[in-house]
Amino acid sequence: MKGHRLRPARAAMAAAMVLAPLACAAESSAGTSAATARVRLVVVVPPVFQVLRATQTAGGVDYLVWTNMRSITIGGREHRFARPGENTVHVPAVPAGAWVVHGL
């Protein structure tokens, strides 16, 4: 039987196995028992407004809407809600005999 030699690939593997514990060793010292860091996470949620249903009433139109906001503005008038989600918005009808003139 001839002498048993390590091939280059096996020699490299053997060296890596011997040095692996040194590369993975953690340094320990007295007095370093705490660490602090600051992490800032910013989430941007775009406003969402969706009309689910419109119901004609005698005094105007009732809209069932879904929104992720606490208030919305329709036609310059702000509507506030108790909570985001499904809400009803009442838009009064234009009084009879009212004229709307554009372009002045």
C-alpha atoms as an extended CHARMM CRD file, in Angstrom:
* protein
*
       104  EXT
         1         1  MET       CA              0.0000000000        0.0000000000        0.0000000000  PROA      1               0.0000000000
         2         2  LYS       CA              1.3510000000        3.3830000000       -0.9670000000  PROA      2               0.0000000000
         3         3  GLY       CA              1.5270000000        6.4080000000        1.3630000000  PROA      3               0.0000000000
         4         4  HSD       CA             -1.7140000000        8.2190000000        2.1060000000  PROA      4               0.0000000000
         5         5  ARG       CA             -1.5450000000       11.8330000000        0.9180000000  PROA      5               0.0000000000
         6         6  LEU       CA             -4.0970000000       14.6300000000        1.3070000000  PROA      6               0.0000000000
         7         7  ARG       CA             -5.2450000000       16.0850000000       -1.9470000000  PROA      7               0.0000000000
         8         8  PRO       CA             -5.2970000000       19.9360000000       -2.1750000000  PROA      8               0.0000000000
         9         9  ALA       CA             -9.0920000000       20.1600000000       -1.9040000000  PROA      9               0.0000000000
        10        10  ARG       CA             -9.1480000000       17.9230000000        1.1600000000  PROA      10              0.0000000000
        11        11  ALA       CA             -6.2660000000       19.8460000000        2.6910000000  PROA      11              0.0000000000
        12        12  ALA       CA             -8.1810000000       23.1060000000        2.3160000000  PROA      12              0.0000000000
        13        13  MET       CA            -11.2850000000       21.5090000000        3.8570000000  PROA      13              0.0000000000
        14        14  ALA       CA             -9.2330000000       20.1890000000        6.7840000000  PROA      14              0.0000000000
        15        15  ALA       CA             -7.7030000000       23.6410000000        7.3760000000  PROA      15              0.0000000000
        16        16  ALA       CA            -11.1570000000       25.2470000000        7.2960000000  PROA      16              0.0000000000
        17        17  MET       CA            -12.4900000000       22.7440000000        9.8440000000  PROA      17              0.0000000000
        18        18  VAL       CA             -9.5550000000       23.4370000000       12.1660000000  PROA      18              0.0000000000
        19        19  LEU       CA             -9.9130000000       27.2350000000       11.9160000000  PROA      19              0.0000000000
        20        20  ALA       CA            -13.7510000000       27.3220000000       12.0440000000  PROA      20              0.0000000000
        21        21  PRO       CA            -13.9820000000       27.4350000000       15.8610000000  PROA      21              0.0000000000
        22        22  LEU       CA            -11.6490000000       30.4420000000       15.9240000000  PROA      22              0.0000000000
        23        23  ALA       CA            -13.7180000000       32.3380000000       13.3620000000  PROA      23              0.0000000000
        24        24  CYS       CA            -16.9460000000       31.6630000000       15.2660000000  PROA      24              0.0000000000
        25        25  ALA       CA            -15.5820000000       32.4410000000       18.7310000000  PROA      25              0.0000000000
        26        26  ALA       CA            -17.1580000000       35.4250000000       20.4580000000  PROA      26              0.0000000000
        27        27  GLU       CA            -15.1800000000       37.8540000000       22.5110000000  PROA      27              0.0000000000
        28        28  SER       CA            -16.2620000000       38.0930000000       26.1060000000  PROA      28              0.0000000000
        29        29  SER       CA            -15.1600000000       40.6770000000       28.5940000000  PROA      29              0.0000000000
        30        30  ALA       CA            -16.3400000000       41.9140000000       31.9470000000  PROA      30              0.0000000000
        31        31  GLY       CA            -18.6900000000       44.8940000000       32.0830000000  PROA      31              0.0000000000
        32        32  THR       CA            -20.2660000000       44.5740000000       28.6430000000  PROA      32              0.0000000000
        33        33  SER       CA            -23.6310000000       43.1200000000       29.5980000000  PROA      33              0.0000000000
        34        34  ALA       CA            -25.8870000000       45.5880000000       27.7400000000  PROA      34              0.0000000000
        35        35  ALA       CA            -26.1950000000       47.1220000000       24.3340000000  PROA      35              0.0000000000
        36        36  THR       CA            -28.4630000000       49.8350000000       22.9690000000  PROA      36              0.0000000000
        37        37  ALA       CA            -29.6200000000       50.6820000000       19.4870000000  PROA      37              0.0000000000
        38        38  ARG       CA            -32.1830000000       52.9100000000       17.8290000000  PROA      38              0.0000000000
        39        39  VAL       CA            -34.4040000000       51.6660000000       15.0670000000  PROA      39              0.0000000000
        40        40  ARG       CA            -36.7220000000       53.9910000000       13.1830000000  PROA      40              0.0000000000
        41        41  LEU       CA            -39.5310000000       52.4870000000       11.1440000000  PROA      41              0.0000000000
        42        42  VAL       CA            -41.7020000000       54.7220000000        8.9750000000  PROA      42              0.0000000000
        43        43  VAL       CA            -44.9010000000       53.4050000000        7.3890000000  PROA      43              0.0000000000
        44        44  VAL       CA            -46.7080000000       55.6500000000        4.9130000000  PROA      44              0.0000000000
        45        45  VAL       CA            -50.4050000000       54.8250000000        4.4820000000  PROA      45              0.0000000000
        46        46  PRO       CA            -52.0800000000       56.7160000000        1.6310000000  PROA      46              0.0000000000
        47        47  PRO       CA            -55.6060000000       58.0260000000        2.2920000000  PROA      47              0.0000000000
        48        48  VAL       CA            -58.3840000000       55.8090000000        0.9290000000  PROA      48              0.0000000000
        49        49  PHE       CA            -61.9780000000       56.8750000000        0.2340000000  PROA      49              0.0000000000
        50        50  GLN       CA            -64.4890000000       54.6210000000       -1.4920000000  PROA      50              0.0000000000
        51        51  VAL       CA            -68.2390000000       55.0590000000       -2.0330000000  PROA      51              0.0000000000
        52        52  LEU       CA            -70.0000000000       51.7550000000       -1.3650000000  PROA      52              0.0000000000
        53        53  ARG       CA            -73.6300000000       52.7930000000       -1.8990000000  PROA      53              0.0000000000
        54        54  ALA       CA            -75.6520000000       55.9390000000       -2.6770000000  PROA      54              0.0000000000
        55        55  THR       CA            -79.2620000000       56.2750000000       -1.5180000000  PROA      55              0.0000000000
        56        56  GLN       CA            -81.5410000000       59.1210000000       -2.6430000000  PROA      56              0.0000000000
        57        57  THR       CA            -83.4980000000       60.6770000000        0.2420000000  PROA      57              0.0000000000
        58        58  ALA       CA            -85.9910000000       63.5380000000        0.4410000000  PROA      58              0.0000000000
        59        59  GLY       CA            -83.3690000000       65.9190000000        1.8300000000  PROA      59              0.0000000000
        60        60  GLY       CA            -80.4460000000       64.9230000000       -0.3990000000  PROA      60              0.0000000000
        61        61  VAL       CA            -78.2710000000       61.8430000000       -0.8490000000  PROA      61              0.0000000000
        62        62  ASP       CA            -76.9100000000       59.4530000000        1.7870000000  PROA      62              0.0000000000
        63        63  TYR       CA            -73.5850000000       57.8730000000        0.8590000000  PROA      63              0.0000000000
        64        64  LEU       CA            -72.2430000000       54.7530000000        2.5550000000  PROA      64              0.0000000000
        65        65  VAL       CA            -68.4810000000       55.2370000000        2.3720000000  PROA      65              0.0000000000
        66        66  TRP       CA            -65.3740000000       53.3960000000        3.5200000000  PROA      66              0.0000000000
        67        67  THR       CA            -62.3360000000       55.4280000000        4.4920000000  PROA      67              0.0000000000
        68        68  ASN       CA            -59.1770000000       55.0080000000        6.5520000000  PROA      68              0.0000000000
        69        69  MET       CA            -59.3380000000       58.6510000000        7.6740000000  PROA      69              0.0000000000
        70        70  ARG       CA            -61.1550000000       60.2730000000       10.6010000000  PROA      70              0.0000000000
        71        71  SER       CA            -62.4480000000       63.1240000000        8.4130000000  PROA      71              0.0000000000
        72        72  ILE       CA            -63.0200000000       63.9100000000        4.7420000000  PROA      72              0.0000000000
        73        73  THR       CA            -63.8390000000       67.0820000000        2.8250000000  PROA      73              0.0000000000
        74        74  ILE       CA            -66.5430000000       67.0410000000        0.1430000000  PROA      74              0.0000000000
        75        75  GLY       CA            -67.3360000000       70.2680000000       -1.6950000000  PROA      75              0.0000000000
        76        76  GLY       CA            -65.4810000000       72.3780000000        0.8760000000  PROA      76              0.0000000000
        77        77  ARG       CA            -67.4290000000       70.8830000000        3.7990000000  PROA      77              0.0000000000
        78        78  GLU       CA            -65.6360000000       68.6730000000        6.3160000000  PROA      78              0.0000000000
        79        79  HSD       CA            -67.2950000000       65.4670000000        7.5240000000  PROA      79              0.0000000000
        80        80  ARG       CA            -65.8980000000       63.9580000000       10.7410000000  PROA      80              0.0000000000
        81        81  PHE       CA            -66.3110000000       60.3130000000       11.7820000000  PROA      81              0.0000000000
        82        82  ALA       CA            -66.0930000000       58.5910000000       15.1560000000  PROA      82              0.0000000000
        83        83  ARG       CA            -63.7650000000       55.9620000000       13.6660000000  PROA      83              0.0000000000
        84        84  PRO       CA            -62.2790000000       54.9570000000       10.3100000000  PROA      84              0.0000000000
        85        85  GLY       CA            -64.1680000000       52.3060000000        8.3410000000  PROA      85              0.0000000000
        86        86  GLU       CA            -67.7590000000       52.3300000000        7.0460000000  PROA      86              0.0000000000
        87        87  ASN       CA            -69.6550000000       55.5590000000        7.6910000000  PROA      87              0.0000000000
        88        88  THR       CA            -72.6650000000       57.3800000000        6.2680000000  PROA      88              0.0000000000
        89        89  VAL       CA            -72.3050000000       60.8510000000        4.7490000000  PROA      89              0.0000000000
        90        90  HSD       CA            -75.3930000000       62.9610000000        4.0850000000  PROA      90              0.0000000000
        91        91  VAL       CA            -75.0860000000       65.5100000000        1.2810000000  PROA      91              0.0000000000
        92        92  PRO       CA            -78.0850000000       67.8680000000        1.2950000000  PROA      92              0.0000000000
        93        93  ALA       CA            -79.9500000000       68.5490000000       -1.9340000000  PROA      93              0.0000000000
        94        94  VAL       CA            -79.7380000000       71.9230000000       -3.6590000000  PROA      94              0.0000000000
        95        95  PRO       CA            -82.7550000000       74.0560000000       -2.6970000000  PROA      95              0.0000000000
        96        96  ALA       CA            -85.4550000000       74.3520000000       -5.3550000000  PROA      96              0.0000000000
        97        97  GLY       CA            -85.0570000000       77.4270000000       -7.5220000000  PROA      97              0.0000000000
        98        98  ALA       CA            -81.3090000000       77.7690000000       -6.8790000000  PROA      98              0.0000000000
        99        99  TRP       CA            -79.1790000000       78.8130000000       -9.8150000000  PROA      99              0.0000000000
       100       100  VAL       CA            -75.5930000000       77.7500000000      -10.3560000000  PROA      100             0.0000000000
       101       101  VAL       CA            -73.6920000000       80.0330000000      -12.7220000000  PROA      101             0.0000000000
       102       102  HSD       CA            -70.2380000000       78.9880000000      -13.9230000000  PROA      102             0.0000000000
       103       103  GLY       CA            -67.6500000000       81.2010000000      -15.5590000000  PROA      103             0.0000000000
       104       104  LEU       CA            -68.1720000000       84.4660000000      -13.6950000000  PROA      104             0.0000000000
